[in-house]
Coordinates of C-alpha atoms in Angstrom, one line a residue:
Chain A
E1 CA 2.3 0.5 -19.1
P2 CA 0.5 -2.5 -17.4
E3 CA -1.6 -1.5 -14.4
V4 CA -3.9 -3.0 -11.8
T5 CA -7.6 -2.3 -12.5
Q6 CA -10.5 -2.5 -10.0
T7 CA -14.2 -2.5 -10.3
P8 CA -16.5 -1.0 -9.3
S9 CA -15.0 2.3 -8.4
H10 CA -17.7 2.9 -5.8
Q11 CA -20.1 0.4 -4.2
V12 CA -22.9 1.3 -1.9
T13 CA -24.5 -1.5 0.0
Q14 CA -26.8 -2.0 3.0
M15 CA -25.5 -3.5 6.2
G16 CA -25.8 -7.3 6.1
Q17 CA -25.5 -7.6 2.4
E18 CA -22.8 -9.4 0.5
V19 CA -20.4 -7.5 -1.8
I20 CA -17.8 -8.7 -4.2
L21 CA -14.9 -6.4 -5.2
R22 CA -13.1 -7.2 -8.4
C23 CA -9.5 -6.7 -9.5
V24 CA -7.5 -7.6 -12.5
P25 CA -3.8 -7.7 -11.5
I26 CA -0.9 -7.2 -13.8
S27 CA -0.7 -10.1 -16.1
N28 CA 2.7 -11.7 -15.3
H29 CA 2.4 -11.1 -11.6
L30 CA 2.2 -14.0 -9.2
Y31 CA 1.3 -12.5 -5.8
F32 CA -1.9 -10.7 -5.2
Y33 CA -3.0 -8.6 -2.2
W34 CA -6.0 -6.8 -0.7
Y35 CA -5.5 -3.8 1.5
R36 CA -8.0 -1.4 2.9
Q37 CA -7.8 2.3 4.0
I38 CA -10.4 3.8 6.3
L39 CA -10.9 7.4 5.4
G40 CA -7.9 9.5 6.7
Q41 CA -6.0 6.5 8.0
K42 CA -3.1 4.4 6.8
V43 CA -3.3 1.6 4.4
E44 CA -3.8 -1.8 6.2
F45 CA -3.0 -5.3 4.9
L46 CA -5.9 -7.7 4.6
V47 CA -4.7 -10.8 2.7
S48 CA -2.2 -12.1 0.3
F49 CA -2.8 -14.8 -2.3
Y50 CA -0.2 -17.0 -4.1
N51 CA -0.5 -20.2 -6.1
N52 CA -4.3 -20.3 -5.7
E53 CA -4.3 -20.1 -2.0
I54 CA -4.1 -17.6 0.8
S55 CA -0.4 -17.1 1.9
E56 CA -0.9 -14.6 4.7
K57 CA -3.8 -12.8 6.3
S58 CA -4.3 -10.2 9.0
E59 CA -6.5 -10.2 12.0
I60 CA -8.9 -8.0 10.1
F61 CA -9.5 -10.8 7.5
D62 CA -12.0 -12.8 9.5
D63 CA -14.6 -15.4 8.4
Q64 CA -16.7 -12.7 6.8
F65 CA -14.0 -12.2 4.2
S66 CA -12.9 -14.5 1.4
V67 CA -10.8 -14.2 -1.7
E68 CA -10.8 -16.1 -5.0
R69 CA -9.1 -16.2 -8.3
P70 CA -11.9 -17.6 -10.4
D71 CA -10.0 -17.5 -13.7
G72 CA -6.6 -16.6 -15.0
S73 CA -7.1 -12.8 -14.7
N74 CA -9.6 -11.8 -12.0
F75 CA -9.0 -11.6 -8.3
T76 CA -12.0 -11.0 -6.0
L77 CA -12.6 -10.0 -2.4
K78 CA -16.0 -11.1 -1.0
I79 CA -17.5 -9.7 2.2
R80 CA -20.4 -12.0 3.2
S81 CA -22.3 -9.8 5.6
T82 CA -21.2 -6.2 5.5
K83 CA -20.9 -4.1 8.6
L84 CA -20.8 -0.3 8.9
E85 CA -17.2 -0.5 9.9
D86 CA -16.3 -2.2 6.6
S87 CA -16.8 1.2 4.9
A88 CA -13.4 2.0 3.4
M89 CA -11.3 2.1 0.3
Y90 CA -10.2 -1.3 -0.8
F91 CA -7.1 -1.6 -2.8
C92 CA -5.9 -4.6 -4.8
A93 CA -2.1 -4.9 -5.4
S94 CA 0.1 -7.3 -7.3
R95 CA 3.7 -8.3 -7.3
R96 CA 5.8 -10.2 -9.8
G97 CA 7.4 -12.4 -7.2
G98 CA 10.9 -13.6 -6.3
E99 CA 13.3 -10.8 -5.6
A100 CA 10.9 -8.3 -7.2
Y101 CA 9.5 -6.8 -4.1
E102 CA 7.6 -3.9 -5.8
Q103 CA 3.9 -4.0 -5.3
Y104 CA 1.6 -2.1 -7.7
F105 CA -1.7 -0.8 -6.5
G106 CA -5.0 -0.4 -8.2
P107 CA -7.1 2.7 -8.0
G108 CA -9.3 1.3 -5.3
T109 CA -13.0 0.6 -4.7
R110 CA -14.8 2.9 -2.3
L111 CA -17.2 0.7 -0.2
T112 CA -19.9 2.5 1.6
V113 CA -22.1 0.5 4.0
T114 CA -25.3 2.2 5.1
Chain B
Q1 CA 4.2 -7.4 14.4
Q2 CA 6.3 -5.0 12.3
Q3 CA 6.0 -1.4 13.1
V4 CA 6.8 1.5 10.9
K5 CA 6.6 5.0 12.5
Q6 CA 6.4 8.0 10.2
S7 CA 6.8 11.7 10.9
P8 CA 5.7 14.4 10.5
Q9 CA 2.0 13.9 10.1
S10 CA 1.7 17.0 7.9
L11 CA 4.2 19.2 6.2
I12 CA 3.9 22.6 4.5
V13 CA 6.7 23.7 2.2
Q14 CA 7.2 26.6 -0.1
K15 CA 7.6 26.0 -3.8
G16 CA 11.3 25.3 -4.4
G17 CA 12.0 24.1 -0.9
I18 CA 13.1 20.7 0.4
S19 CA 10.5 18.3 1.9
I20 CA 11.8 15.8 4.4
I21 CA 9.7 12.9 5.7
N22 CA 11.1 10.3 8.1
C23 CA 10.4 6.7 9.0
A24 CA 11.7 4.4 11.7
Y25 CA 11.3 0.7 11.7
E26 CA 11.7 -2.0 14.4
N27 CA 12.1 -5.3 12.6
T28 CA 15.7 -5.8 11.3
A29 CA 14.4 -8.4 8.8
F30 CA 13.2 -5.6 6.6
D31 CA 15.2 -5.6 3.4
Y32 CA 13.3 -3.3 1.1
F33 CA 11.9 0.2 1.8
P34 CA 9.5 1.8 -0.6
W35 CA 7.8 5.1 -0.5
Y36 CA 4.3 5.5 -2.0
Q37 CA 2.6 8.7 -3.1
Q38 CA -1.1 9.0 -2.9
F39 CA -3.4 11.6 -4.4
P40 CA -6.9 12.0 -3.0
G41 CA -9.2 9.3 -4.3
K42 CA -6.4 7.4 -5.9
G43 CA -4.4 4.3 -5.0
P44 CA -0.9 4.4 -3.6
A45 CA 1.7 4.8 -6.4
L46 CA 5.2 3.4 -5.9
L47 CA 7.5 6.4 -5.9
I48 CA 10.9 5.2 -5.1
A49 CA 12.4 2.3 -3.1
I50 CA 15.8 1.3 -1.6
R51 CA 17.5 -1.9 -0.5
P52 CA 19.5 -1.6 2.7
D53 CA 22.8 -2.5 1.0
V54 CA 23.0 1.1 -0.1
S55 CA 22.7 4.3 2.0
E56 CA 21.1 6.5 -0.6
K57 CA 19.1 6.3 -3.8
K58 CA 18.2 9.2 -6.0
E59 CA 15.6 9.4 -8.8
G60 CA 15.1 12.9 -10.2
R61 CA 14.1 15.2 -7.4
F62 CA 13.4 12.3 -5.0
T63 CA 16.0 10.8 -2.7
I64 CA 15.8 8.0 -0.1
S65 CA 18.4 8.1 2.6
F66 CA 18.9 4.9 4.7
N67 CA 20.5 4.7 8.1
K68 CA 20.7 1.0 9.1
S69 CA 22.2 1.6 12.5
A70 CA 19.5 4.0 13.5
K71 CA 16.8 1.9 11.7
Q72 CA 15.6 4.9 9.9
F73 CA 15.0 5.9 6.3
S74 CA 13.8 9.2 4.9
L75 CA 12.4 10.7 1.8
H76 CA 13.8 14.0 0.5
I77 CA 12.0 16.0 -2.2
M78 CA 14.2 18.6 -3.7
D79 CA 12.8 21.7 -5.4
S80 CA 9.3 20.8 -4.2
Q81 CA 6.5 21.7 -6.5
P82 CA 2.7 22.3 -6.0
G83 CA 2.1 19.1 -8.0
D84 CA 4.0 17.2 -5.2
S85 CA 1.2 17.9 -2.8
A86 CA -0.1 14.5 -1.8
T87 CA 0.1 12.0 1.0
Y88 CA 3.3 10.1 1.3
F89 CA 3.6 6.7 2.9
C90 CA 6.7 4.8 3.8
A91 CA 6.3 1.0 4.0
A92 CA 8.3 -2.2 4.7
P93 CA 7.6 -5.8 3.7
A94 CA 7.1 -8.6 6.1
S95 CA 9.7 -11.3 6.2
G96 CA 7.6 -14.1 4.9
S97 CA 7.3 -15.1 1.2
A98 CA 4.2 -13.0 0.7
R99 CA 6.1 -9.8 1.6
Q100 CA 3.0 -8.0 2.5
L101 CA 3.5 -4.3 3.3
T102 CA 3.3 -2.6 6.6
F103 CA 2.6 1.1 6.0
G104 CA 3.5 4.1 8.0
S105 CA 0.7 6.5 9.1
G106 CA 1.3 8.9 6.2
T107 CA 2.5 12.5 5.8
Q108 CA 0.2 15.0 4.1
L109 CA 2.5 17.3 2.1
T110 CA 1.3 20.7 0.9
V111 CA 3.6 22.7 -1.3
L112 CA 2.6 26.3 -1.5
P113 CA 2.9 28.1 -4.9

């Protein structure tokens, strides 16, 4: 069964450093998403991506964040200058599109900023 | 901004019992209501979902009930098993084309053996 994959599973970085989180969405899906989950809290939407551009973003997704689909398979989230409060699980999700509303999530990347 | 309110925050059920988790939404544009199951250290996994043109959907031991007039939907887990112990999130999509999800706050279910 196709699944969303994410790398790395755990990333430790120092405050102020740049990190890139990687995702491979399900191959025939058209919509891609990043969500985050701070420990013990609910899952929060960051950004959606469709047709090679951002379609929606939340107030969390400020200028420190960017997304890219550098080739036909990868979808990346970059945080330019990490802060302590960026420590969270980051989940990538994808959706086929149209009336198919189902979103499928990857296993997540645990980002720890020290 | 869409709001999805979920209750209870935690739930303890004996094996074989019925687990019931409730969600209420505010935005009537919602047209798809999924439930996600999350085990510790894992991503949310789509469990079951309903469209508001039906009042109930059942898949195995899992049932979603939808009450459009009350703007509520609930998840029922029949014959709850210890393996069902997880965090359950209700969610609803935004009305734009991206359909990004707004999640409830989560319910931590513990099924005692």
